[in-house]
Amino acid sequence: MCLAVPGKVLDIEERDGTRLATVDFGGVVKEVCLEYLPDLRVGEYAIVHVGFALQRLDEESARQTLELFTELGMLQEEFGDPWEAAAGTGATHVAEEARK
Amino acid sequence: MKYIDEFQDPALARRLLDEIHATVTRPWALMEVCGGQTHSIIRHGIDQLLPEQVELIHGPGCPVCVTPLEVIDKALEIASRPEVIFCSFGDMLRVPGTGRDLFQVRGEGGDVRVVYSPLDALRIAQQNPDRQVVFFGIGFETTAPPNAMTVHQARKLGIRNFSLLVSHVRVPPAIEAIMRSPSCRVQGFLAAGHVCTVMGMDEYPELAERHRVPIVVTGFEPLDILEGVRRTVAQLERGEHTVDNAYPRAVRAEGNPAARAMLEDVFEVTDRAWRGIGVIPDSGWRLSAKYREYDAESRFAVDGIRTCEPAECRSGEVLQGLLKPHECEVFGTRCTPRTPLGATMVSSEGACAAYYLYRRLDITPAAREASPVA
């Protein structure tokens, strides 16, 4: 949860007076609120935390971070099935590590 | 330097390390405040690549870890009510309260749901007007603005069946408390990058000056951490104590002004208890008077619940940098990620979990034997 993940804005719309974007996080697509970064545009990258864009990020930094997170299994931790992770607490990522 | 090839840019990592090795002339103790940084340090063996004189101490920067037992018990009580849909981030599911956790409450029939964003919880409230939807609002300055926006939206849209169980904490008062402790050994801070993405850096110069301690805003990727260490050590060796930004691609001096304005509107500063540490003055937020009706504690009358932490869990000392995880008597034996006594072991960002997961060479023989990766 502490993790803030860079993502690329695919699409922007307004709903209930709120600016929302569809954001791609290395293949996982989520809805993100743009109220704290209202001038973010389609094609740009931002640091996103719990569904909110918090700061613009350059493309190269965003790509590098996403690669690192994927490699470390952190995207799985952020976007994977939390119930499954909770059911096997410890076992899930310990097992992942053991396979490396 | 067996881990260095795993760095994204091994040549740059080596240059930074060489420079740190060349600069350091005597022992320095630095604290990394962010739990993400702790994991990165342990995962990449950064502490073992640094000169022996540079010690990294793990700070209280894991939001799940520092949420007090009392608040977890309040969450469990609210989540058990039949009229409630209790929404939380996934990493709170296994944090032990007194005797059980949210995962077990769900097993007993409680309607506990995991959301990715607090706005998802608000949507659930809109879709279930006959139920009470409660969102578990924990976290630091990075997480507080999304939760603040959600309460703001609830009020704006007239959604009354939504409330927030608030346990937000602020980093600068924690740094102040650490520096004031008589047993404090910290001489420099690697400040948490994403907290500063929101808050900027203007809370730090006064702290740095008062305690004569360098504070270097640092990201959490391996190269970011090496750069943060390099700049902190350089300051210490020169006898300086200023605030420096080693994470400029994500942190601007003013932070995110829109997020800061929303925080000021929705929350007000209050004293907060930190798990294992106790109450730190002005270290948290609660809903401001304008939004108080969205406070789950008073809505469900759980504000009277008081609980005690298990005596044998020493996570408070770990969170303050006074004890390394493996120095705890029950580390890896009675306390593991499957059977955690405290939140530093259950949270994936906790220091104890990091030590257990990456099976440090210096952990106790009993723990090594107990670890499934052994």
Tab-separated table of C-alpha atoms in Angstrom:
chain	number	residue	atom	x	y	z
A	1	MET	CA	0.000	0.000	0.000
A	2	CYS	CA	2.901	2.296	0.751
A	3	LEU	CA	3.985	1.818	-2.828
A	4	ALA	CA	3.425	4.586	-5.324
A	5	VAL	CA	3.574	3.224	-8.852
A	6	PRO	CA	4.262	5.116	-12.066
A	7	GLY	CA	1.661	4.752	-14.787
A	8	LYS	CA	0.798	6.127	-18.228
A	9	VAL	CA	-2.412	8.026	-18.846
A	10	LEU	CA	-4.474	6.343	-21.578
A	11	ASP	CA	-7.691	8.297	-21.367
A	12	ILE	CA	-9.307	11.115	-19.353
A	13	GLU	CA	-12.966	11.757	-18.517
A	14	GLU	CA	-15.018	13.741	-16.035
A	15	ARG	CA	-17.576	12.024	-13.792
A	16	ASP	CA	-19.607	13.574	-10.932
A	17	GLY	CA	-17.462	16.701	-11.362
A	18	THR	CA	-14.288	14.695	-10.799
A	19	ARG	CA	-11.414	14.321	-13.264
A	20	LEU	CA	-10.601	10.641	-13.735
A	21	ALA	CA	-8.074	8.851	-15.936
A	22	THR	CA	-7.525	5.342	-17.180
A	23	VAL	CA	-3.909	4.545	-16.342
A	24	ASP	CA	-1.692	1.696	-17.503
A	25	PHE	CA	0.734	0.284	-14.909
A	26	GLY	CA	2.890	-2.031	-16.982
A	27	GLY	CA	-0.117	-3.963	-18.266
A	28	VAL	CA	-2.505	-3.534	-15.330
A	29	VAL	CA	-5.108	-0.867	-16.099
A	30	LYS	CA	-6.806	1.080	-13.286
A	31	GLU	CA	-8.997	4.131	-12.842
A	32	VAL	CA	-7.091	7.040	-11.280
A	33	CYS	CA	-8.291	10.333	-9.829
A	34	LEU	CA	-6.586	13.425	-11.298
A	35	GLU	CA	-7.915	16.003	-8.831
A	36	TYR	CA	-4.422	16.532	-7.387
A	37	LEU	CA	-2.782	16.764	-10.807
A	38	PRO	CA	-5.520	18.325	-12.941
A	39	ASP	CA	-3.312	19.352	-15.863
A	40	LEU	CA	-1.982	15.840	-16.518
A	41	ARG	CA	-2.563	14.845	-20.154
A	42	VAL	CA	-3.054	11.659	-22.152
A	43	GLY	CA	0.324	10.040	-22.872
A	44	GLU	CA	2.035	11.533	-19.811
A	45	TYR	CA	3.324	9.542	-16.813
A	46	ALA	CA	2.591	10.149	-13.144
A	47	ILE	CA	3.324	8.644	-9.764
A	48	VAL	CA	0.062	7.104	-8.577
A	49	HIS	CA	-0.756	6.132	-5.007
A	50	VAL	CA	-3.978	4.312	-4.025
A	51	GLY	CA	-5.744	5.524	-7.127
A	52	PHE	CA	-4.574	9.150	-7.063
A	53	ALA	CA	-2.006	10.788	-9.346
A	54	LEU	CA	0.377	12.722	-7.090
A	55	GLN	CA	3.215	13.961	-9.295
A	56	ARG	CA	4.259	14.021	-12.940
A	57	LEU	CA	7.179	11.772	-13.859
A	58	ASP	CA	9.339	11.643	-16.983
A	59	GLU	CA	8.839	8.633	-19.231
A	60	GLU	CA	12.327	7.181	-18.783
A	61	SER	CA	12.132	7.224	-14.957
A	62	ALA	CA	8.639	5.751	-15.084
A	63	ARG	CA	9.729	2.891	-17.355
A	64	GLN	CA	12.775	2.077	-15.233
A	65	THR	CA	10.726	2.007	-12.037
A	66	LEU	CA	8.045	-0.186	-13.576
A	67	GLU	CA	10.687	-2.637	-14.801
A	68	LEU	CA	12.210	-2.801	-11.343
A	69	PHE	CA	8.838	-3.314	-9.650
A	70	THR	CA	7.942	-6.084	-12.085
A	71	GLU	CA	11.277	-7.777	-11.492
A	72	LEU	CA	10.840	-7.627	-7.705
A	73	GLY	CA	7.263	-8.913	-7.878
A	74	MET	CA	6.028	-5.667	-6.333
A	75	LEU	CA	3.373	-5.054	-8.988
A	76	GLN	CA	1.917	-8.457	-8.167
A	77	GLU	CA	1.863	-7.445	-4.509
A	78	GLU	CA	0.162	-4.138	-5.322
A	79	PHE	CA	-2.391	-5.385	-7.851
A	80	GLY	CA	-2.637	-9.134	-7.157
A	81	ASP	CA	-5.401	-10.896	-5.209
A	82	PRO	CA	-5.138	-9.594	-1.622
A	83	TRP	CA	-7.285	-12.404	-0.175
A	84	GLU	CA	-5.043	-15.025	-1.671
A	85	ALA	CA	-2.004	-13.182	-0.311
A	86	ALA	CA	-3.602	-12.895	3.133
A	87	ALA	CA	-4.599	-16.560	3.152
A	88	GLY	CA	-1.007	-17.597	2.603
A	89	THR	CA	0.647	-14.747	4.496
A	90	GLY	CA	4.364	-15.121	4.372
A	91	ALA	CA	4.090	-18.306	2.372
A	92	THR	CA	3.194	-16.419	-0.814
A	93	HIS	CA	6.203	-14.183	-1.113
A	94	VAL	CA	8.531	-16.540	0.707
A	95	ALA	CA	7.659	-19.182	-1.869
A	96	GLU	CA	8.229	-16.677	-4.662
A	97	GLU	CA	11.645	-15.862	-3.285
A	98	ALA	CA	12.523	-19.520	-2.923
A	99	ARG	CA	11.802	-20.098	-6.609
A	100	LYS	CA	14.314	-17.424	-7.670
B	1	MET	CA	29.897	-7.081	-3.821
B	2	LYS	CA	27.855	-10.015	-4.925
B	3	TYR	CA	24.573	-8.115	-5.295
B	4	ILE	CA	25.796	-5.215	-7.363
B	5	ASP	CA	25.111	-6.870	-10.719
B	6	GLU	CA	21.409	-6.858	-9.841
B	7	PHE	CA	21.340	-3.056	-9.816
B	8	GLN	CA	19.670	-1.358	-12.768
B	9	ASP	CA	22.885	0.457	-13.561
B	10	PRO	CA	25.715	-1.522	-11.909
B	11	ALA	CA	28.387	0.886	-13.160
B	12	LEU	CA	26.661	3.876	-11.572
B	13	ALA	CA	26.051	1.902	-8.374
B	14	ARG	CA	29.751	1.090	-8.204
B	15	ARG	CA	30.710	4.736	-8.749
B	16	LEU	CA	28.384	5.877	-5.958
B	17	LEU	CA	29.707	3.177	-3.641
B	18	ASP	CA	33.317	4.049	-4.443
B	19	GLU	CA	32.615	7.658	-3.651
B	20	ILE	CA	30.971	6.783	-0.324
B	21	HIS	CA	33.911	4.524	0.562
B	22	ALA	CA	36.345	7.315	-0.328
B	23	THR	CA	34.459	9.974	1.656
B	24	VAL	CA	33.814	8.233	4.941
B	25	THR	CA	36.422	8.674	7.681
B	26	ARG	CA	34.488	7.660	10.819
B	27	PRO	CA	31.288	5.897	11.941
B	28	TRP	CA	27.901	7.373	11.019
B	29	ALA	CA	24.403	6.096	11.794
B	30	LEU	CA	21.717	7.010	9.248
B	31	MET	CA	18.028	6.261	9.520
B	32	GLU	CA	15.898	5.459	6.470
B	33	VAL	CA	12.356	6.457	7.332
B	34	CYS	CA	10.372	4.653	4.614
B	35	GLY	CA	9.452	0.959	4.815
B	36	GLY	CA	9.880	0.690	1.042
B	37	GLN	CA	13.457	1.886	1.463
B	38	THR	CA	14.068	-0.723	4.178
B	39	HIS	CA	12.941	-3.494	1.841
B	40	SER	CA	15.044	-2.199	-1.001
B	41	ILE	CA	18.096	-1.993	1.298
B	42	ILE	CA	17.684	-5.525	2.604
B	43	ARG	CA	16.665	-7.029	-0.747
B	44	HIS	CA	19.710	-5.607	-2.524
B	45	GLY	CA	22.113	-5.994	0.369
B	46	ILE	CA	22.854	-2.261	0.244
B	47	ASP	CA	23.797	-2.155	3.924
B	48	GLN	CA	26.412	-4.821	3.271
B	49	LEU	CA	27.860	-2.967	0.290
B	50	LEU	CA	28.379	0.216	2.299
B	51	PRO	CA	31.557	0.878	4.296
B	52	GLU	CA	31.446	-0.687	7.762
B	53	GLN	CA	31.390	2.777	9.303
B	54	VAL	CA	28.011	3.567	7.692
B	55	GLU	CA	25.178	1.943	9.622
B	56	LEU	CA	21.616	2.058	8.329
B	57	ILE	CA	18.956	2.079	11.037
B	58	HIS	CA	15.381	1.228	10.060
B	59	GLY	CA	12.824	3.867	10.984
B	60	PRO	CA	9.077	3.910	11.664
B	61	GLY	CA	8.100	4.289	8.012
B	62	CYS	CA	5.663	1.452	7.457
B	63	PRO	CA	2.080	2.717	7.707
B	64	VAL	CA	0.678	-0.726	8.479
B	65	CYS	CA	3.274	-1.312	11.211
B	66	VAL	CA	2.667	1.885	13.121
B	67	THR	CA	-1.149	1.628	13.207
B	68	PRO	CA	-1.897	1.067	16.909
B	69	LEU	CA	-3.436	-2.157	18.166
B	70	GLU	CA	-6.284	-0.100	19.607
B	71	VAL	CA	-7.251	1.134	16.137
B	72	ILE	CA	-7.069	-2.406	14.729
B	73	ASP	CA	-9.422	-3.542	17.505
B	74	LYS	CA	-11.810	-0.703	16.661
B	75	ALA	CA	-11.710	-1.776	13.015
B	76	LEU	CA	-12.462	-5.394	13.971
B	77	GLU	CA	-15.384	-4.308	16.144
B	78	ILE	CA	-16.895	-2.156	13.381
B	79	ALA	CA	-16.256	-4.774	10.675
B	80	SER	CA	-18.130	-7.397	12.727
B	81	ARG	CA	-21.402	-5.459	12.650
B	82	PRO	CA	-24.058	-6.842	10.313
B	83	GLU	CA	-25.030	-3.438	8.897
B	84	VAL	CA	-21.438	-2.608	7.938
B	85	ILE	CA	-19.427	-3.113	4.761
B	86	PHE	CA	-15.850	-2.619	5.940
B	87	CYS	CA	-13.395	-1.557	3.221
B	88	SER	CA	-9.647	-1.681	3.599
B	89	PHE	CA	-6.389	-1.866	1.688
B	90	GLY	CA	-5.272	-5.481	1.329
B	91	ASP	CA	-2.229	-5.206	3.549
B	92	MET	CA	-4.364	-4.606	6.664
B	93	LEU	CA	-6.089	-8.011	6.435
B	94	ARG	CA	-3.545	-9.926	8.497
B	95	VAL	CA	-2.483	-7.260	10.951
B	96	PRO	CA	-3.197	-8.818	14.338
B	97	GLY	CA	-5.606	-7.097	16.681
B	98	THR	CA	-6.282	-8.565	20.110
B	99	GLY	CA	-6.874	-12.212	19.248
B	100	ARG	CA	-7.886	-11.931	15.597
B	101	ASP	CA	-7.575	-9.987	12.346
B	102	LEU	CA	-9.801	-8.709	9.514
B	103	PHE	CA	-9.250	-11.918	7.558
B	104	GLN	CA	-10.816	-13.890	10.408
B	105	VAL	CA	-13.660	-11.401	10.802
B	106	ARG	CA	-14.555	-12.070	7.180
B	107	GLY	CA	-14.402	-15.818	7.856
B	108	GLU	CA	-16.876	-15.281	10.700
B	109	GLY	CA	-19.329	-13.615	8.313
B	110	GLY	CA	-18.239	-9.966	8.406
B	111	ASP	CA	-18.570	-8.095	5.116
B	112	VAL	CA	-14.922	-7.087	4.678
B	113	ARG	CA	-13.902	-5.890	1.239
B	114	VAL	CA	-10.534	-4.961	-0.183
B	115	VAL	CA	-10.329	-1.855	-2.325
B	116	TYR	CA	-7.528	-0.448	-4.438
B	117	SER	CA	-8.538	3.177	-3.838
B	118	PRO	CA	-10.651	4.875	-1.141
B	119	LEU	CA	-12.881	6.134	-3.964
B	120	ASP	CA	-13.852	2.491	-4.579
B	121	ALA	CA	-15.250	2.427	-1.028
B	122	LEU	CA	-17.288	5.542	-1.754
B	123	ARG	CA	-18.703	3.863	-4.861
B	124	ILE	CA	-19.683	0.840	-2.747
B	125	ALA	CA	-21.525	3.258	-0.430
B	126	GLN	CA	-23.405	4.718	-3.404
B	127	GLN	CA	-24.368	1.227	-4.564
B	128	ASN	CA	-25.500	0.103	-1.091
B	129	PRO	CA	-27.571	2.942	0.370
B	130	ASP	CA	-29.097	0.680	3.039
B	131	ARG	CA	-25.701	-0.342	4.461
B	132	GLN	CA	-23.010	1.580	6.337
B	133	VAL	CA	-19.711	1.647	4.460
B	134	VAL	CA	-16.575	2.285	6.513
B	135	PHE	CA	-13.134	2.851	5.036
B	136	PHE	CA	-10.013	2.094	7.080
B	137	GLY	CA	-7.985	5.298	6.642
B	138	ILE	CA	-4.436	4.533	7.669
B	139	GLY	CA	-1.118	5.789	6.361
B	140	PHE	CA	1.278	8.701	6.133
B	141	GLU	CA	1.153	11.965	4.229
B	142	THR	CA	1.141	10.069	0.928
B	143	THR	CA	-2.087	8.205	1.690
B	144	ALA	CA	-3.897	10.919	3.634
B	145	PRO	CA	-4.720	13.134	0.591
B	146	PRO	CA	-6.607	10.367	-1.286
B	147	ASN	CA	-8.599	9.631	1.862
B	148	ALA	CA	-9.212	13.355	2.446
B	149	MET	CA	-10.512	13.700	-1.113
B	150	THR	CA	-12.861	10.763	-0.580
B	151	VAL	CA	-14.460	12.341	2.502
B	152	HIS	CA	-14.677	15.637	0.639
B	153	GLN	CA	-16.457	13.889	-2.253
B	154	ALA	CA	-18.836	12.101	0.140
B	155	ARG	CA	-19.865	15.456	1.586
B	156	LYS	CA	-20.114	17.091	-1.838
B	157	LEU	CA	-22.303	14.287	-3.210
B	158	GLY	CA	-24.407	14.078	-0.021
B	159	ILE	CA	-23.443	10.444	0.658
B	160	ARG	CA	-24.297	9.851	4.322
B	161	ASN	CA	-23.733	6.087	4.675
B	162	PHE	CA	-19.953	6.466	4.365
B	163	SER	CA	-17.437	7.067	7.134
B	164	LEU	CA	-13.707	6.938	7.734
B	165	LEU	CA	-11.865	5.176	10.534
B	166	VAL	CA	-8.959	7.608	10.705
B	167	SER	CA	-5.466	6.711	11.839
B	168	HIS	CA	-3.240	8.982	9.782
B	169	VAL	CA	0.248	9.813	10.947
B	170	ARG	CA	2.813	12.481	10.066
B	171	VAL	CA	6.528	11.901	9.601
B	172	PRO	CA	8.188	15.116	10.920
B	173	PRO	CA	6.891	14.717	14.521
B	174	ALA	CA	8.160	11.111	14.462
B	175	ILE	CA	11.621	12.361	13.452
B	176	GLU	CA	11.395	14.893	16.283
B	177	ALA	CA	10.472	12.123	18.768
B	178	ILE	CA	13.331	9.900	17.576
B	179	MET	CA	15.846	12.736	17.935
B	180	ARG	CA	14.587	13.587	21.422
B	181	SER	CA	14.961	10.023	22.697
B	182	PRO	CA	17.913	9.757	25.107
B	183	SER	CA	19.027	6.539	23.408
B	184	CYS	CA	18.952	8.032	19.903
B	185	ARG	CA	21.999	7.256	17.776
B	186	VAL	CA	20.733	8.698	14.486
B	187	GLN	CA	23.026	11.281	12.893
B	188	GLY	CA	21.374	11.690	9.503
B	189	PHE	CA	18.008	10.958	7.892
B	190	LEU	CA	17.065	9.585	4.487
B	191	ALA	CA	13.621	11.207	4.339
B	192	ALA	CA	10.771	9.278	2.696
B	193	GLY	CA	10.509	10.356	-0.952
B	194	HIS	CA	6.810	9.915	-1.558
B	195	VAL	CA	5.804	11.670	1.659
B	196	CYS	CA	7.719	14.668	0.265
B	197	THR	CA	6.057	14.241	-3.141
B	198	VAL	CA	2.935	15.443	-1.331
B	199	MET	CA	4.293	17.635	1.483
B	200	GLY	CA	7.372	19.112	-0.155
B	201	MET	CA	10.316	19.891	2.073
B	202	ASP	CA	9.431	22.960	4.100
B	203	GLU	CA	8.783	21.032	7.339
B	204	TYR	CA	12.398	19.835	7.456
B	205	PRO	CA	14.834	22.828	7.649
B	206	GLU	CA	13.762	23.651	11.204
B	207	LEU	CA	14.196	19.996	12.263
B	208	ALA	CA	17.609	19.785	10.596
B	209	GLU	CA	18.735	22.988	12.287
B	210	ARG	CA	17.349	22.218	15.744
B	211	HIS	CA	18.929	18.765	15.909
B	212	ARG	CA	21.925	19.588	13.720
B	213	VAL	CA	21.068	16.583	11.556
B	214	PRO	CA	21.227	16.356	7.743
B	215	ILE	CA	17.937	15.344	6.142
B	216	VAL	CA	18.201	14.083	2.563
B	217	VAL	CA	14.973	13.365	0.687
B	218	THR	CA	15.535	9.938	-0.884
B	219	GLY	CA	13.680	7.629	-3.263
B	220	PHE	CA	13.501	3.895	-2.699
B	221	GLU	CA	15.113	2.333	-5.714
B	222	PRO	CA	18.617	0.980	-5.001
B	223	LEU	CA	20.403	3.779	-6.848
B	224	ASP	CA	18.222	6.392	-5.131
B	225	ILE	CA	19.217	5.015	-1.756
B	226	LEU	CA	22.918	4.970	-2.597
B	227	GLU	CA	22.656	8.568	-3.761
B	228	GLY	CA	20.812	9.526	-0.539
B	229	VAL	CA	23.512	7.840	1.556
B	230	ARG	CA	26.272	9.491	-0.490
B	231	ARG	CA	24.842	12.958	0.058
B	232	THR	CA	24.116	12.400	3.768
B	233	VAL	CA	27.605	11.048	4.476
B	234	ALA	CA	29.163	13.913	2.521
B	235	GLN	CA	27.289	16.425	4.694
B	236	LEU	CA	28.238	14.654	7.905
B	237	GLU	CA	31.899	14.522	6.935
B	238	ARG	CA	31.806	18.275	6.178
B	239	GLY	CA	30.016	18.999	9.461
B	240	GLU	CA	26.883	20.260	7.669
B	241	HIS	CA	23.227	19.678	8.466
B	242	THR	CA	21.002	20.913	5.682
B	243	VAL	CA	17.946	19.617	3.838
B	244	ASP	CA	18.791	18.196	0.423
B	245	ASN	CA	16.679	16.624	-2.321
B	246	ALA	CA	18.161	13.458	-3.836
B	247	TYR	CA	14.845	12.507	-5.478
B	248	PRO	CA	14.079	15.555	-7.671
B	249	ARG	CA	12.276	13.595	-10.374
B	250	ALA	CA	9.406	12.964	-7.934
B	251	VAL	CA	9.784	15.697	-5.309
B	252	ARG	CA	9.389	19.431	-5.728
B	253	ALA	CA	10.089	21.850	-2.887
B	254	GLU	CA	6.428	22.801	-2.568
B	255	GLY	CA	5.149	19.203	-2.860
B	256	ASN	CA	1.658	18.933	-4.290
B	257	PRO	CA	-0.159	22.172	-3.340
B	258	ALA	CA	-3.640	20.860	-4.235
B	259	ALA	CA	-3.171	17.818	-2.007
B	260	ARG	CA	-1.813	19.928	0.846
B	261	ALA	CA	-4.782	22.293	0.625
B	262	MET	CA	-7.218	19.368	0.798
B	263	LEU	CA	-5.393	17.938	3.826
B	264	GLU	CA	-5.746	21.256	5.612
B	265	ASP	CA	-9.443	21.450	4.841
B	266	VAL	CA	-10.440	17.892	5.772
B	267	PHE	CA	-8.052	17.112	8.640
B	268	GLU	CA	-6.607	18.820	11.684
B	269	VAL	CA	-3.417	17.925	13.510
B	270	THR	CA	-3.794	15.834	16.648
B	271	ASP	CA	-1.703	13.654	18.974
B	272	ARG	CA	-1.515	10.049	17.753
B	273	ALA	CA	-0.389	6.770	19.254
B	274	TRP	CA	2.128	4.788	17.164
B	275	ARG	CA	2.131	1.038	17.577
B	276	GLY	CA	4.934	-0.027	19.886
B	277	ILE	CA	6.057	3.564	20.439
B	278	GLY	CA	3.194	5.324	22.184
B	279	VAL	CA	1.705	8.772	21.771
B	280	ILE	CA	3.729	11.317	19.792
B	281	PRO	CA	2.445	14.903	20.122
B	282	ASP	CA	0.950	16.421	16.949
B	283	SER	CA	1.937	13.330	14.978
B	284	GLY	CA	-1.375	12.597	13.314
B	285	TRP	CA	-4.535	13.864	11.753
B	286	ARG	CA	-8.213	13.579	12.612
B	287	LEU	CA	-11.222	14.866	10.712
B	288	SER	CA	-11.736	18.617	11.104
B	289	ALA	CA	-14.984	19.907	12.629
B	290	LYS	CA	-16.467	20.459	9.150
B	291	TYR	CA	-16.144	16.735	8.356
B	292	ARG	CA	-16.507	15.253	11.861
B	293	GLU	CA	-19.854	13.607	10.988
B	294	TYR	CA	-17.856	11.210	8.758
B	295	ASP	CA	-15.845	9.907	11.712
B	296	ALA	CA	-16.448	6.147	12.093
B	297	GLU	CA	-15.196	6.067	15.695
B	298	SER	CA	-18.015	8.251	16.943
B	299	ARG	CA	-20.598	6.922	14.471
B	300	PHE	CA	-20.085	3.383	15.826
B	301	ALA	CA	-19.221	4.441	19.390
B	302	VAL	CA	-15.915	2.561	19.469
B	303	ASP	CA	-13.918	5.554	20.697
B	304	GLY	CA	-13.846	4.028	24.193
B	305	ILE	CA	-12.005	0.834	23.179
B	306	ARG	CA	-8.592	0.602	24.907
B	307	THR	CA	-6.164	-2.287	24.454
B	308	CYS	CA	-2.619	-3.314	25.356
B	309	GLU	CA	0.034	-4.626	23.001
B	310	PRO	CA	1.583	-8.059	23.623
B	311	ALA	CA	4.487	-7.611	26.020
B	312	GLU	CA	6.868	-9.921	24.181
B	313	CYS	CA	6.623	-8.050	20.853
B	314	ARG	CA	9.471	-5.559	20.622
B	315	SER	CA	8.378	-3.922	17.379
B	316	GLY	CA	8.356	-0.516	19.076
B	317	GLU	CA	12.096	-0.736	19.609
B	318	VAL	CA	12.564	-1.952	16.024
B	319	LEU	CA	10.501	0.990	14.739
B	320	GLN	CA	12.666	3.444	16.641
B	321	GLY	CA	15.916	1.923	15.449
B	322	LEU	CA	16.851	0.731	18.949
B	323	LEU	CA	16.785	-2.971	18.058
B	324	LYS	CA	17.463	-4.908	14.850
B	325	PRO	CA	14.712	-7.432	14.032
B	326	HIS	CA	16.929	-10.498	14.493
B	327	GLU	CA	17.968	-9.313	17.952
B	328	CYS	CA	14.419	-9.947	19.197
B	329	GLU	CA	14.134	-13.207	21.190
B	330	VAL	CA	11.054	-14.447	19.309
B	331	PHE	CA	12.117	-13.395	15.783
B	332	GLY	CA	11.661	-16.273	13.352
B	333	THR	CA	10.517	-18.649	16.077
B	334	ARG	CA	7.275	-17.642	17.786
B	335	CYS	CA	6.996	-14.637	15.469
B	336	THR	CA	6.938	-15.277	11.703
B	337	PRO	CA	4.894	-13.826	8.809
B	338	ARG	CA	2.452	-16.729	9.328
B	339	THR	CA	2.220	-16.177	13.077
B	340	PRO	CA	3.078	-12.515	13.576
B	341	LEU	CA	3.082	-11.023	17.058
B	342	GLY	CA	3.382	-7.497	15.755
B	343	ALA	CA	2.801	-5.516	12.620
B	344	THR	CA	6.487	-5.190	11.702
B	345	MET	CA	6.384	-8.902	10.898
B	346	VAL	CA	3.015	-9.047	9.136
B	347	SER	CA	3.310	-6.060	6.859
B	348	SER	CA	5.192	-6.662	3.639
B	349	GLU	CA	6.896	-3.321	4.316
B	350	GLY	CA	7.832	-4.121	7.900
B	351	ALA	CA	11.474	-4.362	8.938
B	352	CYS	CA	10.983	-7.765	10.627
B	353	ALA	CA	9.292	-9.187	7.511
B	354	ALA	CA	12.149	-7.853	5.357
B	355	TYR	CA	14.745	-9.583	7.518
B	356	TYR	CA	12.724	-12.800	7.571
B	357	LEU	CA	11.944	-12.781	3.860
B	358	TYR	CA	15.465	-12.102	2.674
B	359	ARG	CA	17.005	-14.350	5.346
B	360	ARG	CA	19.857	-12.132	6.364
B	361	LEU	CA	23.172	-13.835	7.015
B	362	ASP	CA	23.263	-12.368	10.484
B	363	ILE	CA	19.937	-13.752	11.712
B	364	THR	CA	19.862	-16.200	14.586
B	365	PRO	CA	20.430	-19.936	13.914
B	366	ALA	CA	16.942	-20.717	15.279
B	367	ALA	CA	15.369	-18.261	12.871
B	368	ARG	CA	17.371	-19.592	9.943
B	369	GLU	CA	16.169	-23.078	10.716
B	370	ALA	CA	12.563	-21.880	10.972
B	371	SER	CA	12.690	-19.926	7.723
B	372	PRO	CA	11.100	-21.769	4.779
B	373	VAL	CA	13.703	-20.373	2.403
B	374	ALA	CA	16.562	-21.913	4.367
